[in-house]
Short mmCIF file of C-alpha atoms in Angstrom, two decimals:
data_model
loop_
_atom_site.label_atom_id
_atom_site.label_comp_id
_atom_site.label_asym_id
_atom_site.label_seq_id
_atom_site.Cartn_x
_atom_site.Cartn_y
_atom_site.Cartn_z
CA UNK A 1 62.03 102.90 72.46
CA UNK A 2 65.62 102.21 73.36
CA UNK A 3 67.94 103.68 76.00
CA UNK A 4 70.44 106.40 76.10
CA UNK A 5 73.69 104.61 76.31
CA UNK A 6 75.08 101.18 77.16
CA UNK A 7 78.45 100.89 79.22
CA UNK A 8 80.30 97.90 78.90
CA UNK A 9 81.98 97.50 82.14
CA UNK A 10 85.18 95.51 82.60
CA UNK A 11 85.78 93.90 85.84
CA UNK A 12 88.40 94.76 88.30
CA UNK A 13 91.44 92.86 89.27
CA UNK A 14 90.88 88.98 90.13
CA UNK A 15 92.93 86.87 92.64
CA UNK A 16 95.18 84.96 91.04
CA UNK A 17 98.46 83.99 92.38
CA UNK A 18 99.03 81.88 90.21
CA UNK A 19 99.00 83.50 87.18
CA UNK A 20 96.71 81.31 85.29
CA UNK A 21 94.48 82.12 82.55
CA UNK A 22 91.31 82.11 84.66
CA UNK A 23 88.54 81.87 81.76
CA UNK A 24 85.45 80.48 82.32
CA UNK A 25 86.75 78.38 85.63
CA UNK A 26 84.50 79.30 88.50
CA UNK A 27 85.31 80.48 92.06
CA UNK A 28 88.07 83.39 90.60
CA UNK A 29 86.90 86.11 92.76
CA UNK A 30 88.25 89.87 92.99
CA UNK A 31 91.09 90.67 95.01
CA UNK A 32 90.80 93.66 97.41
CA UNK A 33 92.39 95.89 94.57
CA UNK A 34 89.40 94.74 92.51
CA UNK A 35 86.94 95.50 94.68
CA UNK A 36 88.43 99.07 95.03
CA UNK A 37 88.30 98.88 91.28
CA UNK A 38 84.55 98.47 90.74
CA UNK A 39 83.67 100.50 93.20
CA UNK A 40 85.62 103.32 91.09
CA UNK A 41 84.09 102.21 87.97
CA UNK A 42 80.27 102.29 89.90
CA UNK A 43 81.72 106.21 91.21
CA UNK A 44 82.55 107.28 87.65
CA UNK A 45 79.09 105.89 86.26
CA UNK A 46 76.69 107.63 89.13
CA UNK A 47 79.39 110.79 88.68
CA UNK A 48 78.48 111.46 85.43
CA UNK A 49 74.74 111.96 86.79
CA UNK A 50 73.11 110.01 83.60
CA UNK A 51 70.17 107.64 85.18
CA UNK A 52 70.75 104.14 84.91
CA UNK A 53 67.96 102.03 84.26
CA UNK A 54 69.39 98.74 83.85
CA UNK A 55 72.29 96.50 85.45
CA UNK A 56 73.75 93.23 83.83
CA UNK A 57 76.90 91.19 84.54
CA UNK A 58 78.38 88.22 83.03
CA UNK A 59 77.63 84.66 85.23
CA UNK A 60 81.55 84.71 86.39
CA UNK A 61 81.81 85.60 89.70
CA UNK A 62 84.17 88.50 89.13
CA UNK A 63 81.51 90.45 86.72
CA UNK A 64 78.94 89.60 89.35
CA UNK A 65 81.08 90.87 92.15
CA UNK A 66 82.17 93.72 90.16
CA UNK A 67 78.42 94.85 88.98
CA UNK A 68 77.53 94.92 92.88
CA UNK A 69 78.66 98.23 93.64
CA UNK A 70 76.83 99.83 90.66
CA UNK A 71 73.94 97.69 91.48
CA UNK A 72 73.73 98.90 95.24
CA UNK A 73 74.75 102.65 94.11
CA UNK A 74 71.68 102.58 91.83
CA UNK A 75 69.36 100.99 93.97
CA UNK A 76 68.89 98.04 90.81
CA UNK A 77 69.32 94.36 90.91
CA UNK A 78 71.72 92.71 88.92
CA UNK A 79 70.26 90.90 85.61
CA UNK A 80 72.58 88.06 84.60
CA UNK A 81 73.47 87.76 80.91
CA UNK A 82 75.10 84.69 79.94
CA UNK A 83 75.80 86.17 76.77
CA UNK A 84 78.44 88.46 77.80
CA UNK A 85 80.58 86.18 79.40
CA UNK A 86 84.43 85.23 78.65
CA UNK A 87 84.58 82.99 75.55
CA UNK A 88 85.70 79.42 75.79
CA UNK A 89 89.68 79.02 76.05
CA UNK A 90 91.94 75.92 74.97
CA UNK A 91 94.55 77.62 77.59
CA UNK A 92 92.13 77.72 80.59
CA UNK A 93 93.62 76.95 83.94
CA UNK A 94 97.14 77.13 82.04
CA UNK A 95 99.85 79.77 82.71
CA UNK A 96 100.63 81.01 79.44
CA UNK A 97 104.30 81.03 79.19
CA UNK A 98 104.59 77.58 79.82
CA UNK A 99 101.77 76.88 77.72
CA UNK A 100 103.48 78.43 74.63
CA UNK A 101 106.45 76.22 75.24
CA UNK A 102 104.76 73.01 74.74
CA UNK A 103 104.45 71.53 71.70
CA UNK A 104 101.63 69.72 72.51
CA UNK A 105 99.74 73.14 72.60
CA UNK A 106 101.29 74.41 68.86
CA UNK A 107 97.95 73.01 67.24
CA UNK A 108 95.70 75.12 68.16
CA UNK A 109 97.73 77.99 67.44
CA UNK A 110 97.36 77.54 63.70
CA UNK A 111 94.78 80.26 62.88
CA UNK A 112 95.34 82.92 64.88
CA UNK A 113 92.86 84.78 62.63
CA UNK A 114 89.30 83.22 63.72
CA UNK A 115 90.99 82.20 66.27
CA UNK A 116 91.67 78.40 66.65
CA UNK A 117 92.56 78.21 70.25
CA UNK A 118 89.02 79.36 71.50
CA UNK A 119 85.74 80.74 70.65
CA UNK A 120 85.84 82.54 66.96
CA UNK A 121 86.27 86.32 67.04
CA UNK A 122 83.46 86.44 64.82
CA UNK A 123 80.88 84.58 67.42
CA UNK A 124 81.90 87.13 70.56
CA UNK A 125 80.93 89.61 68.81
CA UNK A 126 77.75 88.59 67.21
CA UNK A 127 76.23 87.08 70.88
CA UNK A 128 77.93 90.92 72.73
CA UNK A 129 75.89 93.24 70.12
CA UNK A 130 72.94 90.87 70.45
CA UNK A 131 72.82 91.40 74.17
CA UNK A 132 73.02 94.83 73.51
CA UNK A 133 70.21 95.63 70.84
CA UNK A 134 68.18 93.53 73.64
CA UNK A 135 68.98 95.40 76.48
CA UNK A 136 69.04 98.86 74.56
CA UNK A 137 65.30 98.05 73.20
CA UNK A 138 64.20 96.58 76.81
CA UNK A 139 64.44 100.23 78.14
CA UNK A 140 61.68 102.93 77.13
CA UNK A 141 62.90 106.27 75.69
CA UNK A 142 64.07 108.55 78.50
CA UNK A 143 64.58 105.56 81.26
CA UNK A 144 68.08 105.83 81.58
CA UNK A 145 71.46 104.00 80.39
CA UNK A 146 72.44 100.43 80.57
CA UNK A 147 75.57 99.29 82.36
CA UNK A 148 76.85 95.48 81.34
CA UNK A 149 79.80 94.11 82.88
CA UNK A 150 81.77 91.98 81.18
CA UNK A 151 85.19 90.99 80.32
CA UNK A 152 88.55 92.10 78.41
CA UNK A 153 88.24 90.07 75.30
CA UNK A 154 84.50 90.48 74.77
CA UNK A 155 84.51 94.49 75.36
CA UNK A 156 87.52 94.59 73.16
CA UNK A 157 85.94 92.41 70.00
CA UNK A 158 83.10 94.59 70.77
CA UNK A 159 84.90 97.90 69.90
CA UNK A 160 87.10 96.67 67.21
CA UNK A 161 83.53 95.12 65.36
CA UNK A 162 81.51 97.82 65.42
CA UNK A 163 84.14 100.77 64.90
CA UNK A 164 84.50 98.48 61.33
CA UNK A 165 87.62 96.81 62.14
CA UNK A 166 89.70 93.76 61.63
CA UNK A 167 88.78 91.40 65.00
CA UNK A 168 92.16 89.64 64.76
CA UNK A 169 94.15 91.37 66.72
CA UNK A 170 97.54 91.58 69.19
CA UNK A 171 95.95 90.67 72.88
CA UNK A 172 98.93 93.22 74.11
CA UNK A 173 97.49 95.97 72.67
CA UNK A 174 93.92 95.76 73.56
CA UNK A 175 92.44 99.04 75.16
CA UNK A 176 90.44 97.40 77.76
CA UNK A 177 91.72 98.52 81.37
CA UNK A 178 90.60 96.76 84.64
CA UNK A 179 87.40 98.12 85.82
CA UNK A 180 87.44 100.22 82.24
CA UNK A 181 83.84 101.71 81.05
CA UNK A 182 83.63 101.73 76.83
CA UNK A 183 80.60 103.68 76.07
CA UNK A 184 77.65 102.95 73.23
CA UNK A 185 74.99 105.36 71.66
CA UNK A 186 72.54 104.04 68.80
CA UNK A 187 72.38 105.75 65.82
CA UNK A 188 70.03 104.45 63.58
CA UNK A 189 70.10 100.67 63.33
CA UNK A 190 73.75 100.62 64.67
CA UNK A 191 75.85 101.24 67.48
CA UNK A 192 78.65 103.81 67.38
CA UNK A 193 81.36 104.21 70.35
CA UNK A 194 81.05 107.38 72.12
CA UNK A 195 83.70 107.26 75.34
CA UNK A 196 86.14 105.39 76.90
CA UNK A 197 87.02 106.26 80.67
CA UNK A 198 89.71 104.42 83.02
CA UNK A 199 88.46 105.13 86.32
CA UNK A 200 90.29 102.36 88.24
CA UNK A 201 93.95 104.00 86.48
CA UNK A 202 95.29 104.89 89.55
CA UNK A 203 94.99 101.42 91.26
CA UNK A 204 96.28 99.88 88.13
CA UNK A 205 100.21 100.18 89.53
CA UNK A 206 101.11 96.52 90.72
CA UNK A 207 98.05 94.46 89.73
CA UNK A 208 97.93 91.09 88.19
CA UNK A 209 95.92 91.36 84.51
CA UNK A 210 96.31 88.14 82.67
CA UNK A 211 93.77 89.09 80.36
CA UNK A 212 92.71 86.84 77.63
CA UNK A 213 94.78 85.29 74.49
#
């Protein structure tokens, strides 16, 4: 039993004038760029002529919106997998170069190793590759691959866990593009990373990524 591959999906751009670090606060929808974003992302994954059997998105409203292209490409409804979703943030609803500025924010930047200013490295990844033995064994043999949409910081722990590597890490750096696709085989009794595409590249000029800290 299991499925062929699982994509984790990032969403596209979000509207956000304001710059904030969004998080986990509800009603941050995509912007028009973002919707042109997943709907690249859904192209790409029904381009590459692989059936997909299953459809999941974070609760946010931006992997839901983002997952609804694939969903109506595929002719699937979207499953809703809480564990997926952006981890917990002491800088929610905070722009982050004020934030940084502040004193009263210092704190929580004093292990930036687990790290102290949210939800520990350690715990994204453990609840992300959970989600994903369960989906991959949901599937029979032959069905089809598994697309999960998700978000920067999640996808990103994802990768740097089960390629072996240190989770702590420099947010600037992380290879996690708007409407990105990292790609997942099983191998035995673990996951190995087979592809990483960028489908949304060429809508990337000008838009607004805050990302995750």
């Amino acid at each position: 039993m299991g499925a062929s591959q699982i994509h984790l999906v990032r969403h596209g751009e979000v509207y956000n004038p304001s710059g904030v670090l969004y998080g986990r606060i509800p009603g941050f929808r995509l912007s028009e760029r973002g919707e042109l974003m997943a709907r690249s992302a859904a192209d790409d994954l029904v381009a590459r002529e692989r059936p997909i059997a299953r459809v999941y998105a974070s609760p946010l409203q931006r992997a839901q919106e983002s997952a609804a292209p694939i969903a109506e490409l595929t002719d699937l409804d979207i499953r809703t997998e809480a564990r997926i979703i952006e981890p917990t943030n002491h800088f929610e609803g905070k722009v982050m170069s004020r934030a940084l500025r502040n004193p009263l924010n210092w704190p929580v930047l004093r292990a930036p190793s687990v790290p102290s200013w949210g939800e520990p490295y350690l715990s994204i990844a453990d609840r992300m590759v959970r989600a994903m033995e369960d989906a991959w064994n949901e599937v029979a043999d032959g069905e089809g691959d598994v697309v999960m949409v998700s978000h920067q910081l999640p996808i990103w722990t994802t990768h740097r866990f089960i390629a072996g590597e240190q989770l702590a890490h420099d947010p600037r750096r992380r290879r996690c593009d708007l409407s990105s696709i990292t790609s997942f085989e099983r191998v035995g009794d673990s996951f190995i990373e087979v592809g990483y595409s960028n489908p949304a590249a060429g809508l990337a000029a000008g838009a607004i990524d805050v990302g995750a800290v």
